[in-house]
PDB file of C-alpha atoms in Angstrom:
ATOM      1  CA  UNK A   1      83.219 127.514  73.056  1.00  0.00           C
ATOM      2  CA  UNK A   2      80.777 129.554  75.128  1.00  0.00           C
ATOM      3  CA  UNK A   3      79.825 128.147  78.476  1.00  0.00           C
ATOM      4  CA  UNK A   4      76.528 128.623  80.269  1.00  0.00           C
ATOM      5  CA  UNK A   5      75.546 132.266  80.537  1.00  0.00           C
ATOM      6  CA  UNK A   6      72.931 133.884  82.759  1.00  0.00           C
ATOM      7  CA  UNK A   7      71.427 137.331  83.037  1.00  0.00           C
ATOM      8  CA  UNK A   8      71.145 139.494  84.933  1.00  0.00           C
ATOM      9  CA  UNK A   9      73.979 139.028  87.417  1.00  0.00           C
ATOM     10  CA  UNK A  10      72.173 140.722  90.269  1.00  0.00           C
ATOM     11  CA  UNK A  11      68.587 141.775  90.779  1.00  0.00           C
ATOM     12  CA  UNK A  12      66.700 143.562  93.544  1.00  0.00           C
ATOM     13  CA  UNK A  13      62.912 143.300  93.767  1.00  0.00           C
ATOM     14  CA  UNK A  14      60.232 143.958  96.360  1.00  0.00           C
ATOM     15  CA  UNK A  15      57.697 141.525  97.788  1.00  0.00           C
ATOM     16  CA  UNK A  16      54.811 140.774  95.453  1.00  0.00           C
ATOM     17  CA  UNK A  17      56.692 141.645  92.293  1.00  0.00           C
ATOM     18  CA  UNK A  18      57.494 139.290  89.455  1.00  0.00           C
ATOM     19  CA  UNK A  19      60.925 138.445  88.057  1.00  0.00           C
ATOM     20  CA  UNK A  20      62.311 136.783  84.934  1.00  0.00           C
ATOM     21  CA  UNK A  21      65.780 135.255  84.813  1.00  0.00           C
ATOM     22  CA  UNK A  22      67.479 134.116  81.623  1.00  0.00           C
ATOM     23  CA  UNK A  23      69.904 131.343  80.710  1.00  0.00           C
ATOM     24  CA  UNK A  24      71.755 130.279  77.577  1.00  0.00           C
ATOM     25  CA  UNK A  25      73.116 126.725  77.665  1.00  0.00           C
ATOM     26  CA  UNK A  26      76.596 125.551  76.768  1.00  0.00           C
ATOM     27  CA  UNK A  27      77.089 125.054  73.059  1.00  0.00           C
ATOM     28  CA  UNK A  28      75.863 121.591  72.048  1.00  0.00           C
ATOM     29  CA  UNK A  29      73.608 121.149  75.088  1.00  0.00           C
ATOM     30  CA  UNK A  30      69.847 120.840  74.772  1.00  0.00           C
ATOM     31  CA  UNK A  31      68.648 120.529  78.365  1.00  0.00           C
ATOM     32  CA  UNK A  32      68.390 123.278  80.959  1.00  0.00           C
ATOM     33  CA  UNK A  33      67.830 122.823  84.682  1.00  0.00           C
ATOM     34  CA  UNK A  34      67.200 125.549  87.233  1.00  0.00           C
ATOM     35  CA  UNK A  35      68.300 125.537  90.866  1.00  0.00           C
ATOM     36  CA  UNK A  36      67.784 127.782  93.863  1.00  0.00           C
ATOM     37  CA  UNK A  37      70.711 128.079  96.271  1.00  0.00           C
ATOM     38  CA  UNK A  38      70.138 129.798  99.588  1.00  0.00           C
ATOM     39  CA  UNK A  39      73.138 131.083 101.505  1.00  0.00           C
ATOM     40  CA  UNK A  40      75.093 128.234 103.076  1.00  0.00           C
ATOM     41  CA  UNK A  41      72.981 125.563 101.414  1.00  0.00           C
ATOM     42  CA  UNK A  42      73.340 123.308  98.422  1.00  0.00           C
ATOM     43  CA  UNK A  43      71.428 123.964  95.206  1.00  0.00           C
ATOM     44  CA  UNK A  44      67.768 122.885  95.275  1.00  0.00           C
ATOM     45  CA  UNK A  45      66.326 121.542  92.028  1.00  0.00           C
ATOM     46  CA  UNK A  46      63.443 123.637  90.673  1.00  0.00           C
ATOM     47  CA  UNK A  47      62.738 122.121  87.260  1.00  0.00           C
ATOM     48  CA  UNK A  48      64.222 120.971  83.989  1.00  0.00           C
ATOM     49  CA  UNK A  49      63.376 121.750  80.373  1.00  0.00           C
ATOM     50  CA  UNK A  50      63.994 119.715  77.274  1.00  0.00           C
ATOM     51  CA  UNK A  51      62.393 120.142  73.852  1.00  0.00           C
ATOM     52  CA  UNK A  52      60.568 123.207  75.172  1.00  0.00           C
ATOM     53  CA  UNK A  53      58.706 121.180  77.792  1.00  0.00           C
ATOM     54  CA  UNK A  54      59.071 120.856  81.544  1.00  0.00           C
ATOM     55  CA  UNK A  55      60.366 117.308  82.084  1.00  0.00           C
ATOM     56  CA  UNK A  56      61.137 117.165  85.789  1.00  0.00           C
ATOM     57  CA  UNK A  57      60.080 119.314  88.711  1.00  0.00           C
ATOM     58  CA  UNK A  58      61.302 119.650  92.265  1.00  0.00           C
ATOM     59  CA  UNK A  59      59.302 120.660  95.303  1.00  0.00           C
ATOM     60  CA  UNK A  60      58.587 124.267  94.341  1.00  0.00           C
ATOM     61  CA  UNK A  61      55.205 126.045  94.181  1.00  0.00           C
ATOM     62  CA  UNK A  62      53.480 127.047  90.977  1.00  0.00           C
ATOM     63  CA  UNK A  63      54.746 130.600  91.460  1.00  0.00           C
ATOM     64  CA  UNK A  64      57.902 129.232  89.831  1.00  0.00           C
ATOM     65  CA  UNK A  65      57.459 128.659  86.129  1.00  0.00           C
ATOM     66  CA  UNK A  66      59.691 128.438  83.131  1.00  0.00           C
ATOM     67  CA  UNK A  67      60.053 128.315  79.436  1.00  0.00           C
ATOM     68  CA  UNK A  68      62.485 126.948  76.892  1.00  0.00           C
ATOM     69  CA  UNK A  69      62.930 128.416  73.445  1.00  0.00           C
ATOM     70  CA  UNK A  70      63.750 126.650  70.165  1.00  0.00           C
ATOM     71  CA  UNK A  71      67.404 127.743  70.505  1.00  0.00           C
ATOM     72  CA  UNK A  72      67.491 125.878  73.875  1.00  0.00           C
ATOM     73  CA  UNK A  73      67.774 129.037  75.978  1.00  0.00           C
ATOM     74  CA  UNK A  74      65.475 129.213  78.958  1.00  0.00           C
ATOM     75  CA  UNK A  75      63.700 131.588  81.307  1.00  0.00           C
ATOM     76  CA  UNK A  76      62.729 131.195  84.945  1.00  0.00           C
ATOM     77  CA  UNK A  77      59.759 133.247  86.121  1.00  0.00           C
ATOM     78  CA  UNK A  78      58.842 133.799  89.748  1.00  0.00           C
ATOM     79  CA  UNK A  79      55.542 135.493  90.602  1.00  0.00           C
ATOM     80  CA  UNK A  80      54.382 137.086  93.841  1.00  0.00           C
ATOM     81  CA  UNK A  81      57.898 137.261  95.245  1.00  0.00           C
ATOM     82  CA  UNK A  82      58.437 136.453  98.917  1.00  0.00           C
ATOM     83  CA  UNK A  83      61.349 137.430 101.128  1.00  0.00           C
ATOM     84  CA  UNK A  84      62.325 133.744 101.193  1.00  0.00           C
ATOM     85  CA  UNK A  85      62.879 133.761  97.454  1.00  0.00           C
ATOM     86  CA  UNK A  86      66.104 135.689  97.994  1.00  0.00           C
ATOM     87  CA  UNK A  87      68.825 133.342  96.775  1.00  0.00           C
ATOM     88  CA  UNK A  88      71.326 132.571  94.053  1.00  0.00           C
ATOM     89  CA  UNK A  89      69.540 131.093  91.047  1.00  0.00           C
ATOM     90  CA  UNK A  90      71.681 128.737  89.038  1.00  0.00           C
ATOM     91  CA  UNK A  91      71.087 127.446  85.565  1.00  0.00           C
ATOM     92  CA  UNK A  92      72.756 124.216  84.466  1.00  0.00           C
ATOM     93  CA  UNK A  93      72.885 122.718  81.004  1.00  0.00           C
ATOM     94  CA  UNK A  94      73.440 119.161  79.883  1.00  0.00           C
ATOM     95  CA  UNK A  95      72.879 116.830  76.969  1.00  0.00           C
ATOM     96  CA  UNK A  96      69.659 114.869  77.245  1.00  0.00           C
ATOM     97  CA  UNK A  97      70.203 111.141  77.037  1.00  0.00           C
ATOM     98  CA  UNK A  98      73.804 111.174  78.180  1.00  0.00           C
ATOM     99  CA  UNK A  99      74.001 108.983  81.257  1.00  0.00           C
ATOM    100  CA  UNK A 100      77.483 110.021  82.305  1.00  0.00           C
ATOM    101  CA  UNK A 101      77.625 113.618  81.242  1.00  0.00           C
ATOM    102  CA  UNK A 102      77.399 116.032  84.062  1.00  0.00           C
ATOM    103  CA  UNK A 103      75.723 119.383  84.216  1.00  0.00           C
ATOM    104  CA  UNK A 104      77.600 122.611  83.621  1.00  0.00           C
ATOM    105  CA  UNK A 105      76.542 125.538  85.726  1.00  0.00           C
ATOM    106  CA  UNK A 106      76.253 129.180  84.831  1.00  0.00           C
ATOM    107  CA  UNK A 107      77.524 131.947  87.127  1.00  0.00           C
ATOM    108  CA  UNK A 108      74.089 132.481  88.624  1.00  0.00           C
ATOM    109  CA  UNK A 109      71.741 135.376  89.249  1.00  0.00           C
ATOM    110  CA  UNK A 110      71.707 136.787  92.766  1.00  0.00           C
ATOM    111  CA  UNK A 111      68.106 137.776  93.583  1.00  0.00           C
ATOM    112  CA  UNK A 112      67.368 139.949  96.595  1.00  0.00           C
ATOM    113  CA  UNK A 113      63.756 140.446  97.640  1.00  0.00           C
ATOM    114  CA  UNK A 114      63.119 143.402  99.967  1.00  0.00           C
TER     115      UNK A 114
ATOM    116  CA  UNK B   1      62.031 111.618  99.791  1.00  0.00           C
ATOM    117  CA  UNK B   2      65.660 112.302  99.116  1.00  0.00           C
ATOM    118  CA  UNK B   3      68.245 112.756 101.858  1.00  0.00           C
ATOM    119  CA  UNK B   4      71.895 113.630 101.344  1.00  0.00           C
ATOM    120  CA  UNK B   5      74.159 114.303 104.333  1.00  0.00           C
ATOM    121  CA  UNK B   6      77.619 115.828 104.495  1.00  0.00           C
ATOM    122  CA  UNK B   7      79.591 117.442 107.321  1.00  0.00           C
ATOM    123  CA  UNK B   8      79.048 121.182 107.469  1.00  0.00           C
ATOM    124  CA  UNK B   9      82.645 122.247 107.785  1.00  0.00           C
ATOM    125  CA  UNK B  10      86.161 120.788 107.903  1.00  0.00           C
ATOM    126  CA  UNK B  11      89.636 122.203 108.414  1.00  0.00           C
ATOM    127  CA  UNK B  12      92.896 120.749 107.104  1.00  0.00           C
ATOM    128  CA  UNK B  13      96.500 121.812 106.634  1.00  0.00           C
ATOM    129  CA  UNK B  14      98.219 122.645 103.373  1.00  0.00           C
ATOM    130  CA  UNK B  15      99.952 119.557 101.952  1.00  0.00           C
ATOM    131  CA  UNK B  16      97.782 117.135 103.935  1.00  0.00           C
ATOM    132  CA  UNK B  17      95.044 114.719 102.845  1.00  0.00           C
ATOM    133  CA  UNK B  18      91.376 115.233 103.672  1.00  0.00           C
ATOM    134  CA  UNK B  19      88.356 112.965 103.208  1.00  0.00           C
ATOM    135  CA  UNK B  20      84.861 114.431 102.852  1.00  0.00           C
ATOM    136  CA  UNK B  21      82.071 111.934 103.432  1.00  0.00           C
ATOM    137  CA  UNK B  22      78.599 111.843 101.958  1.00  0.00           C
ATOM    138  CA  UNK B  23      75.729 109.518 102.824  1.00  0.00           C
ATOM    139  CA  UNK B  24      72.534 109.380 100.837  1.00  0.00           C
ATOM    140  CA  UNK B  25      69.075 107.872 100.763  1.00  0.00           C
ATOM    141  CA  UNK B  26      67.272 108.354  97.476  1.00  0.00           C
ATOM    142  CA  UNK B  27      64.363 106.761  95.666  1.00  0.00           C
ATOM    143  CA  UNK B  28      66.627 105.674  92.826  1.00  0.00           C
ATOM    144  CA  UNK B  29      70.249 105.866  91.799  1.00  0.00           C
ATOM    145  CA  UNK B  30      71.674 106.974  88.488  1.00  0.00           C
ATOM    146  CA  UNK B  31      75.039 108.275  89.691  1.00  0.00           C
ATOM    147  CA  UNK B  32      76.792 110.370  92.330  1.00  0.00           C
ATOM    148  CA  UNK B  33      78.628 113.593  91.569  1.00  0.00           C
ATOM    149  CA  UNK B  34      81.031 115.829  93.449  1.00  0.00           C
ATOM    150  CA  UNK B  35      81.243 119.546  92.723  1.00  0.00           C
ATOM    151  CA  UNK B  36      83.533 122.273  94.006  1.00  0.00           C
ATOM    152  CA  UNK B  37      82.110 125.718  94.662  1.00  0.00           C
ATOM    153  CA  UNK B  38      84.209 128.724  95.582  1.00  0.00           C
ATOM    154  CA  UNK B  39      82.407 131.502  97.421  1.00  0.00           C
ATOM    155  CA  UNK B  40      80.243 133.547  95.094  1.00  0.00           C
ATOM    156  CA  UNK B  41      80.906 131.286  92.120  1.00  0.00           C
ATOM    157  CA  UNK B  42      79.067 128.511  90.282  1.00  0.00           C
ATOM    158  CA  UNK B  43      79.700 124.844  91.142  1.00  0.00           C
ATOM    159  CA  UNK B  44      82.275 123.120  88.950  1.00  0.00           C
ATOM    160  CA  UNK B  45      82.308 119.393  88.259  1.00  0.00           C
ATOM    161  CA  UNK B  46      84.937 117.244  90.003  1.00  0.00           C
ATOM    162  CA  UNK B  47      83.946 113.602  89.707  1.00  0.00           C
ATOM    163  CA  UNK B  48      81.268 111.060  88.859  1.00  0.00           C
ATOM    164  CA  UNK B  49      80.671 107.553  90.273  1.00  0.00           C
ATOM    165  CA  UNK B  50      78.015 105.111  89.154  1.00  0.00           C
ATOM    166  CA  UNK B  51      79.716 101.808  90.014  1.00  0.00           C
ATOM    167  CA  UNK B  52      81.207 100.796  93.356  1.00  0.00           C
ATOM    168  CA  UNK B  53      84.849 101.599  93.819  1.00  0.00           C
ATOM    169  CA  UNK B  54      87.384 104.352  93.554  1.00  0.00           C
ATOM    170  CA  UNK B  55      87.721 106.847  90.728  1.00  0.00           C
ATOM    171  CA  UNK B  56      91.007 108.735  90.668  1.00  0.00           C
ATOM    172  CA  UNK B  57      91.595 112.013  88.898  1.00  0.00           C
ATOM    173  CA  UNK B  58      94.856 113.694  89.769  1.00  0.00           C
ATOM    174  CA  UNK B  59      94.848 114.968  93.346  1.00  0.00           C
ATOM    175  CA  UNK B  60      91.147 114.157  93.693  1.00  0.00           C
ATOM    176  CA  UNK B  61      89.609 110.703  94.142  1.00  0.00           C
ATOM    177  CA  UNK B  62      86.025 109.683  94.785  1.00  0.00           C
ATOM    178  CA  UNK B  63      84.718 106.442  96.230  1.00  0.00           C
ATOM    179  CA  UNK B  64      81.253 104.918  96.077  1.00  0.00           C
ATOM    180  CA  UNK B  65      79.495 102.102  97.912  1.00  0.00           C
ATOM    181  CA  UNK B  66      75.948 101.787  96.601  1.00  0.00           C
ATOM    182  CA  UNK B  67      74.943  99.127  99.144  1.00  0.00           C
ATOM    183  CA  UNK B  68      75.896 101.460 101.995  1.00  0.00           C
ATOM    184  CA  UNK B  69      74.619 104.652 100.365  1.00  0.00           C
ATOM    185  CA  UNK B  70      78.040 106.162 100.954  1.00  0.00           C
ATOM    186  CA  UNK B  71      80.635 108.134  99.073  1.00  0.00           C
ATOM    187  CA  UNK B  72      83.712 110.115  99.909  1.00  0.00           C
ATOM    188  CA  UNK B  73      85.879 112.664  98.151  1.00  0.00           C
ATOM    189  CA  UNK B  74      89.592 112.432  98.885  1.00  0.00           C
ATOM    190  CA  UNK B  75      91.794 115.451  98.314  1.00  0.00           C
ATOM    191  CA  UNK B  76      95.548 114.910  98.422  1.00  0.00           C
ATOM    192  CA  UNK B  77      98.421 117.390  98.675  1.00  0.00           C
ATOM    193  CA  UNK B  78      96.039 120.118  99.749  1.00  0.00           C
ATOM    194  CA  UNK B  79      96.610 123.586  98.392  1.00  0.00           C
ATOM    195  CA  UNK B  80      95.275 126.893  99.660  1.00  0.00           C
ATOM    196  CA  UNK B  81      93.150 127.197  96.508  1.00  0.00           C
ATOM    197  CA  UNK B  82      91.276 124.047  97.576  1.00  0.00           C
ATOM    198  CA  UNK B  83      89.484 126.127 100.211  1.00  0.00           C
ATOM    199  CA  UNK B  84      85.906 125.951  98.958  1.00  0.00           C
ATOM    200  CA  UNK B  85      82.602 124.195  99.496  1.00  0.00           C
ATOM    201  CA  UNK B  86      82.324 120.641  98.222  1.00  0.00           C
ATOM    202  CA  UNK B  87      78.893 119.492  97.127  1.00  0.00           C
ATOM    203  CA  UNK B  88      77.757 115.888  96.925  1.00  0.00           C
ATOM    204  CA  UNK B  89      74.921 115.370  94.435  1.00  0.00           C
ATOM    205  CA  UNK B  90      72.918 112.252  93.656  1.00  0.00           C
ATOM    206  CA  UNK B  91      70.974 111.624  90.492  1.00  0.00           C
ATOM    207  CA  UNK B  92      68.064 109.369  91.501  1.00  0.00           C
ATOM    208  CA  UNK B  93      66.388 109.731  88.174  1.00  0.00           C
ATOM    209  CA  UNK B  94      67.409 110.475  84.656  1.00  0.00           C
ATOM    210  CA  UNK B  95      68.805 114.020  84.394  1.00  0.00           C
ATOM    211  CA  UNK B  96      67.565 114.963  87.890  1.00  0.00           C
ATOM    212  CA  UNK B  97      69.992 115.926  90.649  1.00  0.00           C
ATOM    213  CA  UNK B  98      69.700 116.386  94.401  1.00  0.00           C
ATOM    214  CA  UNK B  99      72.457 118.178  96.280  1.00  0.00           C
ATOM    215  CA  UNK B 100      73.637 117.983  99.853  1.00  0.00           C
ATOM    216  CA  UNK B 101      74.140 121.201 101.798  1.00  0.00           C
ATOM    217  CA  UNK B 102      77.854 121.148 101.057  1.00  0.00           C
ATOM    218  CA  UNK B 103      81.002 120.852 103.158  1.00  0.00           C
ATOM    219  CA  UNK B 104      83.021 124.012 103.630  1.00  0.00           C
ATOM    220  CA  UNK B 105      86.707 123.111 103.574  1.00  0.00           C
ATOM    221  CA  UNK B 106      89.189 125.493 105.161  1.00  0.00           C
ATOM    222  CA  UNK B 107      92.825 124.885 104.210  1.00  0.00           C
ATOM    223  CA  UNK B 108      95.319 126.447 106.608  1.00  0.00           C
ATOM    224  CA  UNK B 109      99.010 127.110 105.977  1.00  0.00           C
TER     225      UNK B 109
END
């Protein structure tokens, strides 16, 4: 049973560039959430996708956008990268409608913006 | 807004018991979760509380008081491998989670 997978593992970009991160949810899960985790901090909720639509959004600018595909996989896009966007980006999957089921996290993508 | 507070760092001795506290103020409440995160790795689920009281799972227990906006994670018989960050997360809304900054636990021999 495959868990949550993310790609790439590491990424280095320069200010102003754009980046796309990818996530495949755990088998049987239909909901994907994205988090940003700065060094020494807890994960910060970016947004959540279900049925190919953004369902919830945290306090992140429009430079952060996403997409969910019919196979439930998801992409996170960040435009006009800033130095402060350097962080670990975590994808978590869950089953929509399950009140007690927790989220399962992927290994993350470490983004460095120079 | 949402506010979740945990101590930044704690140190305990192998074999001992440690309690990590979490206080929260959120616009709603749909459950409280504890995660363990080793350095450079993804968070892994430890426990879930939605009703007041204690939930026990092996060496780990978690307590919740909704009226006080308070939870704690209790780790017994500490092992060196328990050295990690422990994240308290509150779900104020359906399928939405807010995390505290995490408590770094150092277990010493």
